[in-house]
Coordinates of C-alpha atoms in Angstrom, one line a residue:
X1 CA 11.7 -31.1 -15.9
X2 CA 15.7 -30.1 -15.5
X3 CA 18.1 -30.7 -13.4
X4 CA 19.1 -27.8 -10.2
X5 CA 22.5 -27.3 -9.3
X6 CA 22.0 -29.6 -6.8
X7 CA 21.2 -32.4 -9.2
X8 CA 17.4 -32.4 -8.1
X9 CA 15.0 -32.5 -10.6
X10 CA 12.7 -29.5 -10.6
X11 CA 9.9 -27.9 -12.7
X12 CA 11.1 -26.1 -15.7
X13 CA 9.4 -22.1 -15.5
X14 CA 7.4 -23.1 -18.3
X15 CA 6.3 -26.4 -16.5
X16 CA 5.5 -24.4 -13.6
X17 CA 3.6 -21.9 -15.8
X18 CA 1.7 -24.5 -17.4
X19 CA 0.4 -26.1 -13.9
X20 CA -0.6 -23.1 -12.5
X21 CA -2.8 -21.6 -15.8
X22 CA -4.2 -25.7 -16.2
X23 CA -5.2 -25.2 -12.2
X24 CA -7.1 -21.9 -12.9
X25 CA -8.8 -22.7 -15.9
X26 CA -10.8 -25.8 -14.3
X27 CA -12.3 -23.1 -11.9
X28 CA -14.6 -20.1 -12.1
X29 CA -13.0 -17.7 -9.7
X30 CA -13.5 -13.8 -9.3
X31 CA -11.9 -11.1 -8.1
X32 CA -14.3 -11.1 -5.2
X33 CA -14.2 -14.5 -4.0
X34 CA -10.4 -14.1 -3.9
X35 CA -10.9 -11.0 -2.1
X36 CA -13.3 -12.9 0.9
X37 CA -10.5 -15.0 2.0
X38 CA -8.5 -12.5 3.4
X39 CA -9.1 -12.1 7.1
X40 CA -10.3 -8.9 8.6
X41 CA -7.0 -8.6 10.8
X42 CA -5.3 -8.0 7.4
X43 CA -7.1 -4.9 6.5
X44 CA -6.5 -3.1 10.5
X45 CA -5.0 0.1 9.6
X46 CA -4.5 2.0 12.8
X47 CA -3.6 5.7 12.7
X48 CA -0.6 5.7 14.7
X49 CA 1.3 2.5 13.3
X50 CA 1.1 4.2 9.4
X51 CA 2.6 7.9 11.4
X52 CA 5.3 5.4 13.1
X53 CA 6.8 4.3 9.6
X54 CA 6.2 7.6 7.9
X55 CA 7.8 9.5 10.8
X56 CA 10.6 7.0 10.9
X57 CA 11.3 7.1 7.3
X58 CA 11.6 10.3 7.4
X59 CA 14.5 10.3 10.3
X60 CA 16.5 7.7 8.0
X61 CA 16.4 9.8 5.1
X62 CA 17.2 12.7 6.6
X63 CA 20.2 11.7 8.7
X64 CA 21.1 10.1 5.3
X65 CA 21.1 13.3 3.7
X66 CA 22.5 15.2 6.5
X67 CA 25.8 12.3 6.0
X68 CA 25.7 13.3 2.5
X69 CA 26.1 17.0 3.3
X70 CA 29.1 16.4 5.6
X71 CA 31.1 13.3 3.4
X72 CA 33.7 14.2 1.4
X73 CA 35.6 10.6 1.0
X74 CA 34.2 8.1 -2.4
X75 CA 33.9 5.5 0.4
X76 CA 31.5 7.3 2.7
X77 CA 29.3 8.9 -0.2
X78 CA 29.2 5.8 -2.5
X79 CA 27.5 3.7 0.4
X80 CA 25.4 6.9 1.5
X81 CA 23.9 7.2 -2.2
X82 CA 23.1 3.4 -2.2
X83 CA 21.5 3.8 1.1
X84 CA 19.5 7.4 -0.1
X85 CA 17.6 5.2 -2.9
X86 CA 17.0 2.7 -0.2
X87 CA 15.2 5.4 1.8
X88 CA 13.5 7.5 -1.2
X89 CA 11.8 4.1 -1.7
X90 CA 10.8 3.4 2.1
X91 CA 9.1 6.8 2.1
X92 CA 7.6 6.3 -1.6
X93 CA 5.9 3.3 -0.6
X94 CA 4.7 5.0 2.6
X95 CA 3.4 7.3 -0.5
X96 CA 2.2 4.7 -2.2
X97 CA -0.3 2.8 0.4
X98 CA -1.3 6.1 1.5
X99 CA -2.5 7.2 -2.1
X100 CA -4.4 3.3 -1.8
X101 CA -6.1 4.2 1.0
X102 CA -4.2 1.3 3.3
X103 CA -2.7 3.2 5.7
X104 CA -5.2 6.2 6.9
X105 CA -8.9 6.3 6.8
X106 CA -8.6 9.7 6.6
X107 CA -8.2 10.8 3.1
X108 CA -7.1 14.6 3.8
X109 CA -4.2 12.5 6.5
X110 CA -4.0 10.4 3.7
X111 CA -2.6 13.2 1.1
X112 CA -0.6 14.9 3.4
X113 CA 1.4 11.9 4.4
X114 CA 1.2 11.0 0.8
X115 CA 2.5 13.9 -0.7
X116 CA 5.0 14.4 1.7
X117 CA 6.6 11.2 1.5
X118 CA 6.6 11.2 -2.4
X119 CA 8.6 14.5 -2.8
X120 CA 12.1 12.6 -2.3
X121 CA 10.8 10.8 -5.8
X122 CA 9.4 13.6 -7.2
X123 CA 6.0 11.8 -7.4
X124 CA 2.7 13.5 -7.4
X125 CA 0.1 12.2 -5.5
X126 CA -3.1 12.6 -7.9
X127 CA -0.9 12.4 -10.9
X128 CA 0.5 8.9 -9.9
X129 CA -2.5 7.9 -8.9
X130 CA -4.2 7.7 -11.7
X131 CA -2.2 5.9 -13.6
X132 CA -1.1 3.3 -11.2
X133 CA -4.0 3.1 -8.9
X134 CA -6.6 3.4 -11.8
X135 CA -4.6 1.7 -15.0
X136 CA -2.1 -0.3 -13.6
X137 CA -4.2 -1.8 -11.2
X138 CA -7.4 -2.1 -13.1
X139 CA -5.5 -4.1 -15.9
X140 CA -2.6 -5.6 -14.2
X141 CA -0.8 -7.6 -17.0
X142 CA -3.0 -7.2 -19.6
X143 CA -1.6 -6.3 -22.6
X144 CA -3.7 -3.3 -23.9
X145 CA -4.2 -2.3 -20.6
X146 CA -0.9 -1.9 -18.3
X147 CA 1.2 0.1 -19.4
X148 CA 4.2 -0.5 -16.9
X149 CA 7.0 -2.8 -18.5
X150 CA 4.3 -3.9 -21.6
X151 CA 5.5 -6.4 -23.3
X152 CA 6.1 -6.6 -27.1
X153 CA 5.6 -8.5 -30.0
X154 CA 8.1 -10.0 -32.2
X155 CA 6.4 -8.5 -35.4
X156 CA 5.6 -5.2 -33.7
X157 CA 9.4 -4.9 -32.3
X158 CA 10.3 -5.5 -36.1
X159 CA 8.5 -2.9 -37.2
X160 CA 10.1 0.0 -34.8
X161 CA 12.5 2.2 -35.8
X162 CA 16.0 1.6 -35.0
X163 CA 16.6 4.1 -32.7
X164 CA 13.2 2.4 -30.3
X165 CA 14.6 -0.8 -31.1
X166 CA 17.9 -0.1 -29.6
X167 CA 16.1 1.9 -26.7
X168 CA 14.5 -1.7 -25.5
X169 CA 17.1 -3.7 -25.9
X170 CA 18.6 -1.1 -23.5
X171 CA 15.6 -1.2 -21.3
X172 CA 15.0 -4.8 -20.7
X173 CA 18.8 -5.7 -20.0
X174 CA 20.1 -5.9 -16.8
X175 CA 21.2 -2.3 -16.5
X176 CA 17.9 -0.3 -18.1
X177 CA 15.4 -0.5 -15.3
X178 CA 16.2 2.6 -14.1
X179 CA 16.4 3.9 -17.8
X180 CA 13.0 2.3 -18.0
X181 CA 11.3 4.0 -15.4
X182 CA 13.0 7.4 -15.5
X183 CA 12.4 8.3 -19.1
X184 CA 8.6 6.2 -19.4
X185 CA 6.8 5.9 -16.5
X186 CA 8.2 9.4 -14.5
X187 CA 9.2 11.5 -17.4
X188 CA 6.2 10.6 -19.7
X189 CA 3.8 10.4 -17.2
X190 CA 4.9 12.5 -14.5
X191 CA 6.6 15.2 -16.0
X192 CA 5.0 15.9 -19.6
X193 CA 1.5 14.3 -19.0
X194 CA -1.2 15.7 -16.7
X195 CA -4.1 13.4 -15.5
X196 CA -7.6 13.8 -16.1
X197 CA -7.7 13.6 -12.2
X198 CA -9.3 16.4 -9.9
X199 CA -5.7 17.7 -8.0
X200 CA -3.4 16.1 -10.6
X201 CA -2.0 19.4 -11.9
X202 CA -1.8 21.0 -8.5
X203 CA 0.3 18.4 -7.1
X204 CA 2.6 18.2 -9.8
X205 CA 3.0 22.0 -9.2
X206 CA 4.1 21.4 -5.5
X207 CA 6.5 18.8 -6.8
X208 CA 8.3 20.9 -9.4
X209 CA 8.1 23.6 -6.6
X210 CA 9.9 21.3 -4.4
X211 CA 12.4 20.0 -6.6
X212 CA 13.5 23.7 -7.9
X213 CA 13.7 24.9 -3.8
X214 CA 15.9 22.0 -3.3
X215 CA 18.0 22.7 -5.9
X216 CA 18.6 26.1 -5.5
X217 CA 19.2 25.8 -1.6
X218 CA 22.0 22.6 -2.6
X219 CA 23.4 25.0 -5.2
X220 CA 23.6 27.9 -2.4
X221 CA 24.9 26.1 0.3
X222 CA 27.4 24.2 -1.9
X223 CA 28.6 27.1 -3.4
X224 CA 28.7 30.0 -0.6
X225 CA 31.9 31.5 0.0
X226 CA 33.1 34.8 1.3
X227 CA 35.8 34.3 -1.6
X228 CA 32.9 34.3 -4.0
X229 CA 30.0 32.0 -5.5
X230 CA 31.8 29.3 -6.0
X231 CA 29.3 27.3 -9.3
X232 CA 31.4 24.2 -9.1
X233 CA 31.2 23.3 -5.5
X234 CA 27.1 24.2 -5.7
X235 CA 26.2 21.8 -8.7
X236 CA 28.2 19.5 -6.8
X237 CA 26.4 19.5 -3.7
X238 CA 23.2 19.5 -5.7
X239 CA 24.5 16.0 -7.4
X240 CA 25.6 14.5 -4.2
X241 CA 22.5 15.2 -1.9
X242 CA 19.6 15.4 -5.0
X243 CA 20.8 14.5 -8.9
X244 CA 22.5 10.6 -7.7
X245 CA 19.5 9.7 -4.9
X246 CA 17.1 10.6 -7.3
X247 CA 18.6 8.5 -10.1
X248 CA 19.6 5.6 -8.1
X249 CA 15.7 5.7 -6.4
X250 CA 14.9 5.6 -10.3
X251 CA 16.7 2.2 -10.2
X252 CA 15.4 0.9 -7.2
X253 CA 11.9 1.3 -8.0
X254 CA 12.7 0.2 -12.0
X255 CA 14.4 -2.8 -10.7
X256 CA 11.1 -3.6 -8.4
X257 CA 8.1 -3.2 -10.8
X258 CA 9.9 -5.6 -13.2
X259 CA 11.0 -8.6 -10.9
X260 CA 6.9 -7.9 -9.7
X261 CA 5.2 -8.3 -13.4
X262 CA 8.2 -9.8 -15.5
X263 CA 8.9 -13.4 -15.6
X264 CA 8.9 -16.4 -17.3
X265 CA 6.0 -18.0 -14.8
X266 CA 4.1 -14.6 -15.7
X267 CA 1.9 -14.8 -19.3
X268 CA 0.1 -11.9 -20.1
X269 CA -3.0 -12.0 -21.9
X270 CA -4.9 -10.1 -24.3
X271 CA -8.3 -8.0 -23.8
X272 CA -10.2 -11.7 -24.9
X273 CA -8.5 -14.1 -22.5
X274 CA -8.0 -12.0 -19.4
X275 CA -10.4 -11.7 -16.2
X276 CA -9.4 -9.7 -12.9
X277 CA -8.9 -12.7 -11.5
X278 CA -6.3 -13.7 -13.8
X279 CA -4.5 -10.0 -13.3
X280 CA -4.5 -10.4 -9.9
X281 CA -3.6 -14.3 -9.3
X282 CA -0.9 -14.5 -11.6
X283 CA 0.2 -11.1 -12.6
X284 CA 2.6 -10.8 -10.0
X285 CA 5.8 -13.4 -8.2
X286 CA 6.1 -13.3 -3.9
X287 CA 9.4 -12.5 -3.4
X288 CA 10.9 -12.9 0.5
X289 CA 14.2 -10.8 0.8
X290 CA 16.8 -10.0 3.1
X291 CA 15.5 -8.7 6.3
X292 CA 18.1 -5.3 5.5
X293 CA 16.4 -4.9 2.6
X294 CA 13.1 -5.3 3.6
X295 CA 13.7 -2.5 6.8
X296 CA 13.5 0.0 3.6
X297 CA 10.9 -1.8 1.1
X298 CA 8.3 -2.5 3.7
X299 CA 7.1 -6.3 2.6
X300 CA 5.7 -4.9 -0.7
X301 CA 7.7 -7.5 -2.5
X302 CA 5.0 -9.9 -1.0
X303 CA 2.7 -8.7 -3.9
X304 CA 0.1 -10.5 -4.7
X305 CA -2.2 -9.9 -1.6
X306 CA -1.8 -6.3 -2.8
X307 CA -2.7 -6.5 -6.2
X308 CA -6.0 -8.6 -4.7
X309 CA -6.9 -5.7 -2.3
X310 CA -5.0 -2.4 -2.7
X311 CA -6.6 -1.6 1.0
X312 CA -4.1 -3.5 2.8
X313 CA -1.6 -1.7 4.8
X314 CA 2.1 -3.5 4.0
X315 CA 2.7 -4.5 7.4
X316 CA 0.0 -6.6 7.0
X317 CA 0.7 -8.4 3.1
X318 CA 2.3 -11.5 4.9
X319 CA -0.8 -12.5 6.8
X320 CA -3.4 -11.7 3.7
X321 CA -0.8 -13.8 2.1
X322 CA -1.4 -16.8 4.0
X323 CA -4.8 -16.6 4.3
X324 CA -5.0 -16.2 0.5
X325 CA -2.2 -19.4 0.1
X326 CA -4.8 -21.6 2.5
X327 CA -7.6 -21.3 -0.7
X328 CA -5.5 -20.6 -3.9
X329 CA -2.5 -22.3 -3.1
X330 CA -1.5 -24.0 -6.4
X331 CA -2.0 -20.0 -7.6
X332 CA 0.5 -18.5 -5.3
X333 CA 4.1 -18.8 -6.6
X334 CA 7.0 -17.4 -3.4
X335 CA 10.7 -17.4 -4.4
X336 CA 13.7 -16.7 -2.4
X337 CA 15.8 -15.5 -5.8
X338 CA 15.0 -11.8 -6.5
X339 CA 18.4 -10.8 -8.1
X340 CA 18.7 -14.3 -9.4
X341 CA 15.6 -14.0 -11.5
X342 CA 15.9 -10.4 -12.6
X343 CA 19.1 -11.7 -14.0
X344 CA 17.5 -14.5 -15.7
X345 CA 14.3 -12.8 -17.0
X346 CA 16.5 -9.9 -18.6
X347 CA 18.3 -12.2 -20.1
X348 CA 15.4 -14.3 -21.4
X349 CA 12.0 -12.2 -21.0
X350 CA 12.6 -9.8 -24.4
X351 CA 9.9 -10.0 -26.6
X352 CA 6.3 -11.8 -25.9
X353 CA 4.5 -14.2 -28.3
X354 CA 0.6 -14.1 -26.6
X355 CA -0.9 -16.6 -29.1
X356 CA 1.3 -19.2 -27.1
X357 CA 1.8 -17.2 -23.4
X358 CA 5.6 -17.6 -23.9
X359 CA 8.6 -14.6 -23.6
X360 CA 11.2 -15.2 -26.7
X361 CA 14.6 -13.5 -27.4
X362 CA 15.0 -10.8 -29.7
X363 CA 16.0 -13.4 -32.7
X364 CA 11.9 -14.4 -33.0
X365 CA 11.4 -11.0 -34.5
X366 CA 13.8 -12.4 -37.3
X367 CA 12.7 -16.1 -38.5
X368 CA 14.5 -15.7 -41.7
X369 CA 17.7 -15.3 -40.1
X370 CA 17.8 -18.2 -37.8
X371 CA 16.1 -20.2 -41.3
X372 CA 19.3 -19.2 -42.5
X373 CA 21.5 -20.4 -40.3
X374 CA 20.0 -23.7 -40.1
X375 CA 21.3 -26.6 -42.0
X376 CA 19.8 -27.6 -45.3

């Protein structure tokens, strides 16, 4: 127990931790039986209410861009980049339930909302899907498993080179989530990597296709004159409207995988110990967030009911939240202190011990030296 700022005494995160995994290992639960709770009103997925938020995000984002086009002044295109990366993620996550299945039962409908909405991220349908829908999903916080923000060992970080050991010391502080995702998750496994995945290569060509007509038409219209082509004014355009949305999207989603899978209330396990049910239960924190915020990021930082069943359309995670909170109560873990924790869990969450289920600072990887320093 500590004390809040309030002089309450609360549950430590490791308390917490301890509570919740002593709850769960007294039962035998499954995937499945988690799964029956949920209420069939969760899973309703009517045509017309997905088209309303695609169609919608796709108005904000354009009259975003169109702003960006027209603004000249650092205090109108500062707030207008912040605001593009807000809606780059609304449509992406329109992108994202489509590619689950959760907002269309029809899966050509599906694709071609899908797509569409993932070209502001320059995601590829197929190509993401297999790695989030298939290895993210299937292993959620398991260590050989999921990939996205694994966690490492003190005596495997010891062993890196210096140059990878400086790279995550750069990713898991508070200004390398963006970093993070950019350079592993869309450059590796976007960019350079194809999946095995029947349309995988074909969307990725309609991506880059994308990507290269909308730079060359920024570049034109920026730089157009009847002076002459004017290079400066074109790559700046292309900056402005598609070089900063695209890196501060980069943030936003960087910033939302790891408040969603890193913490200190979140152990990970290893092939042995972990079940589905385990992945699913505690592999992920409910966050509740501004109402402004959430206009953009659809309740899908209410996350759990979607890691439990990927069929559920975000406009409905709140209610398969509660009906999953009326069996599994002690399981569910809701917080009000996004930015607070992210904060916190970069500061603490840098290297992971799994013998013990504990996240450790980067001096574990070097005993000796803290021997050292102690007194003799």
């Amino acid at each position: 127990m500590y004390a809040s700022p309030t002089g309450a005494s609360v549950q430590s995160p490791d308390t917490r931790h301890d509570a919740r995994a002593e709850a769960f290992a007294g039962r035998r639960l499954t995937w499945k039986s988690i799964r029956d709770v949920i209420s069939p009103e969760a899973y309703a997925n009517p045509t017309g209410r997905g088209l309303y938020y695609f169609v919608r995000d796709l108005i904000v984002f354009a009259a975003i861009m169109v702003g960006l086009y027209f603004a000249n002044a650092w205090y109108l295109v500062a707030p207008l980049w912040i605001l593009s990366g807000f809606a780059i993620s609304a449509l992406f996550i329109v992108g994202h339930d489509a590619c689950h299945g959760a907002l269309f039962k029809n899966k050509r409908l599906a694709w071609w909302v899908g797509q569409t909405a993932m070209l502001p991220s320059l995601h590829a349908y197929n190509q993401w899907s297999y790695g989030h829908n298939r290895v993210h999903h299937g292993h959620t916080i398991q260590l050989e498993g999921d990939f996205v923000w694994r966690p490492v060992a003190p005596e495997a970080f010891r062993e890196l080179s210096w140059f990878k050991r400086v790279l995550h010391r750069i990713y898991w502080s508070p200004v390398g989530a963006g970093l993070y995702y950019m350079n592993e998750i869309w450059a590796r496994g976007m960019l350079l990597y194809t999946a095995p995945q029947a349309g995988a290569l074909r969307d990725k060509l309609i991506v880059v296709g994308f990507a290269l007509a909308v730079s060359a038409a920024c570049i034109y219209a920026g730089g157009a004159a009847p002076s002459g082509f004017d290079w400066s004014a074109g790559l700046w355009l292309w900056t402005k409207m598609a070089l900063v949305p695209f890196l501060f999207w980069n943030y936003c989603i960087g910033f939302t995988v790891y408040v969603h899978h890193i913490h200190d209330e979140i152990p990970w396990k290893g092939r042995g110990e972990w079940t589905p049910a385990y992945g699913q239960l505690f592999g992920t924190i409910n966050y509740h967030i501004p109402r402004f915020l959430n206009f953009f990021f659809h309740d899908i930082f209410i996350h759990m009911p979607h890691h439990v069943q990927v069929k559920i359309p975000f406009y409905n995670l709140k209610l398969a939240l509660e009906d999953i909170k009326q069996h599994y109560g002690p399981y569910v873990a809701e917080r009000n202190s996004m930015f607070r924790d992210y904060l916190h869990s970069t500061a603490h969450c840098k290297l992971f011990d799994a013998a013990s289920g504990r996240w450790l600072p980067y001096s574990a990887a070097y005993p000796e030296r803290t021997a050292n320093l102690s007194p003799a």
